[in-house]
Coordinates of C-alpha atoms and ligand atoms in Angstrom, one line a residue:
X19 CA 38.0 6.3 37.5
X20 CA 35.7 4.3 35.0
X21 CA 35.8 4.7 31.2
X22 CA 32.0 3.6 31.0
X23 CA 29.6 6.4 31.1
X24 CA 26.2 4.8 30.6
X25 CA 23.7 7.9 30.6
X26 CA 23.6 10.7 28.2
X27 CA 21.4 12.9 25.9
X28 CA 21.7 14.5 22.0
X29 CA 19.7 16.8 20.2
X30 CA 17.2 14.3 19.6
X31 CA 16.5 14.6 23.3
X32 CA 17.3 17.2 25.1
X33 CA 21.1 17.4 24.8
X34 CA 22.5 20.5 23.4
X35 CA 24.9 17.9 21.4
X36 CA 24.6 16.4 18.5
X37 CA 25.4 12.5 18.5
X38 CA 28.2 13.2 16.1
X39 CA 29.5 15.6 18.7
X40 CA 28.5 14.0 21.7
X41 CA 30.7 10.8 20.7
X42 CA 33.5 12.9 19.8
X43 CA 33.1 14.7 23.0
X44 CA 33.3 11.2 25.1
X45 CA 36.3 9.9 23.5
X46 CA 37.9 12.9 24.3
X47 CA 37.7 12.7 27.4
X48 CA 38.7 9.0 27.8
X49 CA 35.0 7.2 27.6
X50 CA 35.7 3.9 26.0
X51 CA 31.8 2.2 26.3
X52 CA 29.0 5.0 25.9
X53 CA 25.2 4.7 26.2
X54 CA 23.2 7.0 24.4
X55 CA 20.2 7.1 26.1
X56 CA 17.8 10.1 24.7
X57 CA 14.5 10.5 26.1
X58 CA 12.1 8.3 24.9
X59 CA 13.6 8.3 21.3
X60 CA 16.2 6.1 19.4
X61 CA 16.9 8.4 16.4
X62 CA 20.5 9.2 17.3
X63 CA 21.8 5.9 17.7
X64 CA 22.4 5.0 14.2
X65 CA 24.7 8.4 13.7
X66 CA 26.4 7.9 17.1
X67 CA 26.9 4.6 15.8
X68 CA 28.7 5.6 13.3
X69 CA 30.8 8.7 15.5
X70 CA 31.8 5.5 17.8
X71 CA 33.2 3.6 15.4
X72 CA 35.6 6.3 14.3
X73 CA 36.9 6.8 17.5
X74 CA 37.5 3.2 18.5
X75 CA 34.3 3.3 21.2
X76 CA 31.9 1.1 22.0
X77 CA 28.3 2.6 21.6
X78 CA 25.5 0.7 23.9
X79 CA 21.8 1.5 22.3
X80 CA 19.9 2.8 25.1
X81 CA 17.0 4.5 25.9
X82 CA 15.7 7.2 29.2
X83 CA 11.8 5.8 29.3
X84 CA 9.6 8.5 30.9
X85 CA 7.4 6.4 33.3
X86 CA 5.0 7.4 35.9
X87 CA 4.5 5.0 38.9
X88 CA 1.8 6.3 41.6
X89 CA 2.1 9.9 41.4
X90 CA 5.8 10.2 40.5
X91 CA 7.7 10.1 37.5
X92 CA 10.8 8.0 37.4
X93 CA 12.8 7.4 34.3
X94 CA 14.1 4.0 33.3
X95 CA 16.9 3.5 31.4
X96 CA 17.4 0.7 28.9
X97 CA 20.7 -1.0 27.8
X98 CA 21.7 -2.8 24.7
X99 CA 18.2 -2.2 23.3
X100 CA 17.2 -3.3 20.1
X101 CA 16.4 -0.2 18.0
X102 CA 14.8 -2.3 15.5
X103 CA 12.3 -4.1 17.9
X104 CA 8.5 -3.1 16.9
X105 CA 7.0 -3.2 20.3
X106 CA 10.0 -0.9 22.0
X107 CA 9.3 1.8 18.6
X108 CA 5.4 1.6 19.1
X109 CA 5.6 2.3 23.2
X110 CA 8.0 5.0 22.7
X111 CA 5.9 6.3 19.6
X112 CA 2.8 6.3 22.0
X113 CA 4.4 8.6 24.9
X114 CA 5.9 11.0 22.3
X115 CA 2.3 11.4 21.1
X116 CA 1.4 13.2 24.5
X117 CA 4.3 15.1 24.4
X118 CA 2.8 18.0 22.3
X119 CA -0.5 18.2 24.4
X120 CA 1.6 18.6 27.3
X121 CA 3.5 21.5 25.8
X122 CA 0.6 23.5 25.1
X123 CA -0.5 23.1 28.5
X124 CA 2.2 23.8 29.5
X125 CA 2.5 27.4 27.3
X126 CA -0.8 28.2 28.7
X127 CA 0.2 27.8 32.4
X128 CA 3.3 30.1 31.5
X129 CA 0.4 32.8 29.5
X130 CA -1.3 32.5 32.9
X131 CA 1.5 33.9 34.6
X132 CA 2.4 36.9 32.2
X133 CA 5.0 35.1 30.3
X134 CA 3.6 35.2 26.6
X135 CA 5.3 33.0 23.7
X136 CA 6.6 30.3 25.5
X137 CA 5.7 27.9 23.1
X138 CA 7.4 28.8 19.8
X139 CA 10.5 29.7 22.0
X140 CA 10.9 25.7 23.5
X141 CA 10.0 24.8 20.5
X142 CA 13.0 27.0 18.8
X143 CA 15.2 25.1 21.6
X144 CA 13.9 20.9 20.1
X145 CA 16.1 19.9 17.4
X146 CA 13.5 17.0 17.1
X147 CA 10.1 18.7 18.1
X148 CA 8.8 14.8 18.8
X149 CA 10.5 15.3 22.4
X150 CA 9.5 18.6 23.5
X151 CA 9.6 18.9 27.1
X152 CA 10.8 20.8 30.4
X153 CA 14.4 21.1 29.3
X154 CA 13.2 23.2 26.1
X155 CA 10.9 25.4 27.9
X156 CA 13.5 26.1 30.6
X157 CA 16.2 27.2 27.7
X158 CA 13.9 29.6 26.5
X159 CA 12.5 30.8 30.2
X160 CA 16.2 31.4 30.8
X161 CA 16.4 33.6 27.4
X162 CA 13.9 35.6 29.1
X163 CA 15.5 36.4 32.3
X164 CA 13.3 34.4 34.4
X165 CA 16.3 32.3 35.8
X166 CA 19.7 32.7 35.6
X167 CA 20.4 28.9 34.2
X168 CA 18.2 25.8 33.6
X169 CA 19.4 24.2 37.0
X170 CA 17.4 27.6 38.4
X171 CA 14.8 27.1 36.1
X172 CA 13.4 24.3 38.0
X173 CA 12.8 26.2 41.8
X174 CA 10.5 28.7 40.4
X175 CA 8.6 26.9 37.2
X176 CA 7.9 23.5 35.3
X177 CA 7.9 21.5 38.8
X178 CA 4.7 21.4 40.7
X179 CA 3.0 24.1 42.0
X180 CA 4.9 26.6 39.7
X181 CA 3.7 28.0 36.4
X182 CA 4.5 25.8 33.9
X183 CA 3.9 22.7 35.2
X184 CA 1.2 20.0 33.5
X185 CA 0.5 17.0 35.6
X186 CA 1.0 13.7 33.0
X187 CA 0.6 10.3 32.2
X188 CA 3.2 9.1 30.7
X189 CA 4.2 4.7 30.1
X190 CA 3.6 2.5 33.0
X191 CA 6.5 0.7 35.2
X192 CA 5.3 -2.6 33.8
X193 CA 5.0 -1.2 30.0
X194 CA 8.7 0.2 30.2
X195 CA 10.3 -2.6 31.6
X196 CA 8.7 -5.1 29.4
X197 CA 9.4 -2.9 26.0
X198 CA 13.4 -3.0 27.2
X199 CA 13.6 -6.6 27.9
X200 CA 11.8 -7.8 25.3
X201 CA 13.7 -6.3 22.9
X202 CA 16.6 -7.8 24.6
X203 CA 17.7 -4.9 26.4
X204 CA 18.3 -4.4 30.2
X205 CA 16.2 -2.0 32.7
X206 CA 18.0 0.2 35.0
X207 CA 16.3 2.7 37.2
X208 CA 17.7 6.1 36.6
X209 CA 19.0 8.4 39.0
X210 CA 17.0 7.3 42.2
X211 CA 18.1 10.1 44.3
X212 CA 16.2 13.1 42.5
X213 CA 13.2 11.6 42.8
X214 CA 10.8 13.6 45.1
X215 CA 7.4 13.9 46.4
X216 CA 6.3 17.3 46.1
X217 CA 9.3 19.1 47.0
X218 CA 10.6 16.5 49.1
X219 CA 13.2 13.4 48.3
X220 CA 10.8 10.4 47.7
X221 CA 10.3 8.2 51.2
X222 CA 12.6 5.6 51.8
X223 CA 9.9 3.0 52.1
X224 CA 8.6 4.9 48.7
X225 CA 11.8 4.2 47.3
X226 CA 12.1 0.6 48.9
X227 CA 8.3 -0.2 47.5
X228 CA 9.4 1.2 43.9
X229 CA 12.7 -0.9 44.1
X230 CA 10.6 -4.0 44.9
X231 CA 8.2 -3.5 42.0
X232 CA 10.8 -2.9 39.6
X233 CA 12.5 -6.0 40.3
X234 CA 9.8 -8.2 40.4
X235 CA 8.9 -7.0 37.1
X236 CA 12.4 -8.0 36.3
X237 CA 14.4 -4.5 36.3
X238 CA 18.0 -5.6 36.9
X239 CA 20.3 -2.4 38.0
X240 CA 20.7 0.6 39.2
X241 CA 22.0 4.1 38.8
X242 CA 24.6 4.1 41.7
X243 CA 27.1 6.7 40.2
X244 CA 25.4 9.8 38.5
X245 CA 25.9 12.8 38.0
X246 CA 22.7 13.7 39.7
X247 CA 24.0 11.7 42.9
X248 CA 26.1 13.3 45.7
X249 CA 29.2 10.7 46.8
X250 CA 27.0 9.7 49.9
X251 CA 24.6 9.1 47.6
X252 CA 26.7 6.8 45.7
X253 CA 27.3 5.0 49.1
X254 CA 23.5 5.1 49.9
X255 CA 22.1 3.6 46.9
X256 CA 25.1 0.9 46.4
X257 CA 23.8 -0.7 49.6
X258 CA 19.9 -0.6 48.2
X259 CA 21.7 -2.6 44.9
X260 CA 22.6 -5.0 47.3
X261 CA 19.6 -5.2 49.3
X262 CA 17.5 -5.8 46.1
X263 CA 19.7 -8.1 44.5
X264 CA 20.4 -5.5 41.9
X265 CA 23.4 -4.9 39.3
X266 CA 25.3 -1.2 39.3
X267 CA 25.3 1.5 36.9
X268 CA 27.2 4.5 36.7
X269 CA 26.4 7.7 33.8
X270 CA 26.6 11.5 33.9
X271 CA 23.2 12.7 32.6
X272 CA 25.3 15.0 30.5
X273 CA 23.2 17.1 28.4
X274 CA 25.0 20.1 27.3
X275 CA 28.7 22.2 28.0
X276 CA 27.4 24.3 31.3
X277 CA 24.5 22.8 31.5
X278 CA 25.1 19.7 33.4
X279 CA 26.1 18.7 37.0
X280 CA 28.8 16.8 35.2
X281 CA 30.3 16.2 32.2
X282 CA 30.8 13.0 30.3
X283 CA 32.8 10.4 31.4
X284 CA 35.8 10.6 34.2
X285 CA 32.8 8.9 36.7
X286 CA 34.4 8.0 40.3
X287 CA 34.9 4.1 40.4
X288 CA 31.5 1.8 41.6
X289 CA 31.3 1.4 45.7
X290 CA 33.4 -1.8 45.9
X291 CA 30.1 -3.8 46.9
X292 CA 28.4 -3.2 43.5
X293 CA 28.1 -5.7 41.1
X294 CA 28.7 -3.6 37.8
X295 CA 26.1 -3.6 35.2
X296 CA 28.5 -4.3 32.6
X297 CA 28.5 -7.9 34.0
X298 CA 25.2 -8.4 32.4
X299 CA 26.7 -8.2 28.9
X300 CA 30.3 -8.9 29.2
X301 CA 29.8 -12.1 31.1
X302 CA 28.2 -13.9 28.5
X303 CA 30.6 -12.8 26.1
X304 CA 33.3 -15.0 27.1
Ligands
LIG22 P1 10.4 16.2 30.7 O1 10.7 14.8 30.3 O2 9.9 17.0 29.6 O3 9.5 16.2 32.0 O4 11.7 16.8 31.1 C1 12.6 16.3 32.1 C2 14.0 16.8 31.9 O5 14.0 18.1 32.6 C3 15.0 16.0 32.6 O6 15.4 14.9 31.8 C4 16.1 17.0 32.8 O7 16.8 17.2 31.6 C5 15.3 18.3 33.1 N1 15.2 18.6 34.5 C6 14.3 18.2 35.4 N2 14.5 18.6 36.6 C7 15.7 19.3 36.5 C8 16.5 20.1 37.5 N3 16.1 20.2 38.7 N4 17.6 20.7 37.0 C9 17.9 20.6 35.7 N5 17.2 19.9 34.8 C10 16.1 19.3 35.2
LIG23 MN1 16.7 15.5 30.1
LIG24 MN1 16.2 11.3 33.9
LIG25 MN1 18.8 11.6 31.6

């Protein structure tokens, strides 16, 4: 079992968590080096700073950068950031912008189906109303009866072809990966295995023309363990790490109590193949 869990979401996100609580939440359950990686946003890694340090934890700044490459969106994630770098604050500043368009067109789509008010009730659901997305819309679809839980939410709305849903542009591969490592950080492509094309997993050459592009661009890891990922999964995508050269990362996606496939921490151990991403950092330590 690891005690790194390397993905994970607060209210400034989309978490239902606090930092604060979030961080108290991991050391509980025996996480000893946490990422914080909100959406597009640093504003919680000062306070779960802070939450870390009085539980004897390591925090890792990080960041979940929405990105779309050809028609999909994938989400990178970006370790040992530096909060304080202008470029990385400007390019997350500049997809935030769109995030309130989207969430109007997104209300409309839901008018257009009969369900009225959708967007004051996401927006009763963002802590930090800079990050209003699906996760806020599905909270509120779900206080209506139109699913029975967020997980549900996603078959019948917000995903394409369903009301709800807003085609967008958000920060390209190159722009993403560039903002992380030049602020010192290090790129790792989230969660591989729920991407799709239209409602079907994205093509393995897809997947293999992604992985190529986001190493040449310099990306260095991989999610391998997640809590989006089935064990075969884990197998599946360790031996893509090793095809492209790339280091492996392991992190829950936690977002809320019942809301997530998994909770934080307690992560099976890295296929014994995989290079772990901590090697990036820890390596040069020493
Ligand atoms: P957005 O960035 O606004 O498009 O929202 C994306 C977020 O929606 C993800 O980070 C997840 O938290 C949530 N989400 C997307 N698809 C699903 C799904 N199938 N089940 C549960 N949550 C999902
Ligand atoms: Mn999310
Ligand atoms: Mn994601
Ligand atoms: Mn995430």
């Amino acid at each position: 079992m690891l005690d790194y869990d390397l993905h994970c979401h607060s209210t400034v996100s989309d978490g239902l968590l606090s930092p604060t609580d979030l961080v108290a939440r991991a050391a509980e359950r025996g996480v000893k080096i946490l990422a914080l990686t909100d959406h597009d946003d640093l504003g919680g890694l000062t306070e779960a700073a802070q939450a870390a340090a009085r539980h004897e934890m390591q925090l890792i700044n990080g960041v979940e950068i929405s990105v779309s490459w050809r028609s999909h969106t994938v989400h990178i994630v970006g370790l040992h950031i530096n909060p304080a770098d202008a470029a990385l604050q400007a390019g997350l500043q500049s997809i935030r912008a769109g995030r309130g368009t989207r969430a109007e067109l997104m209300a409309d789509s839901l008018a257009r189906a009969g369900i009225g008010g959708a967007l004051e009730g996401a927006y009763r659901y963002a802590t930090n109303p800079g990050i209003i997305g699906r996760t806020h819309f599905a909270r509120f679809l779900v206080e209506r009866g139109h699913a029975k839980d967020v997980r549900s939410v996603f078959k019948n709305y917000l995903v394409k072809g369903k009301p709800g849903y807003v085609a967008h542009q958000w920060a390209t591969l190159a722009d993403a990966i560039q903002w992380i490592q030049g602020s010192g950080g290090i790129a790792v492509l989230a969660h591989p295995g729920r991407y799709t094309a239209g409602r079907k997993p994205m093509g393995r050459t897809t997947l293999r023309e992604l992985l190529a592009e986001f190493a040449e661009l310099g990306g260095r890891g991989i999610e391998v363990v997640s809590g989006s990922h089935t064990p075969p999964q884990y197998a599946e995508f360790a031996r893509y790490a090793t095809e492209f050269g790339l280091l492996s990362s392991c992190g829950s996606d936690f977002h809320g109590p019942g809301e997530s496939y998994r909770d934080l921490g307690r992560l099976p151990d890295l296929p014994l193949e995989c290079k772990p991403i901590w090697q990036a950092w820890e390596t040069t330590q020493h």
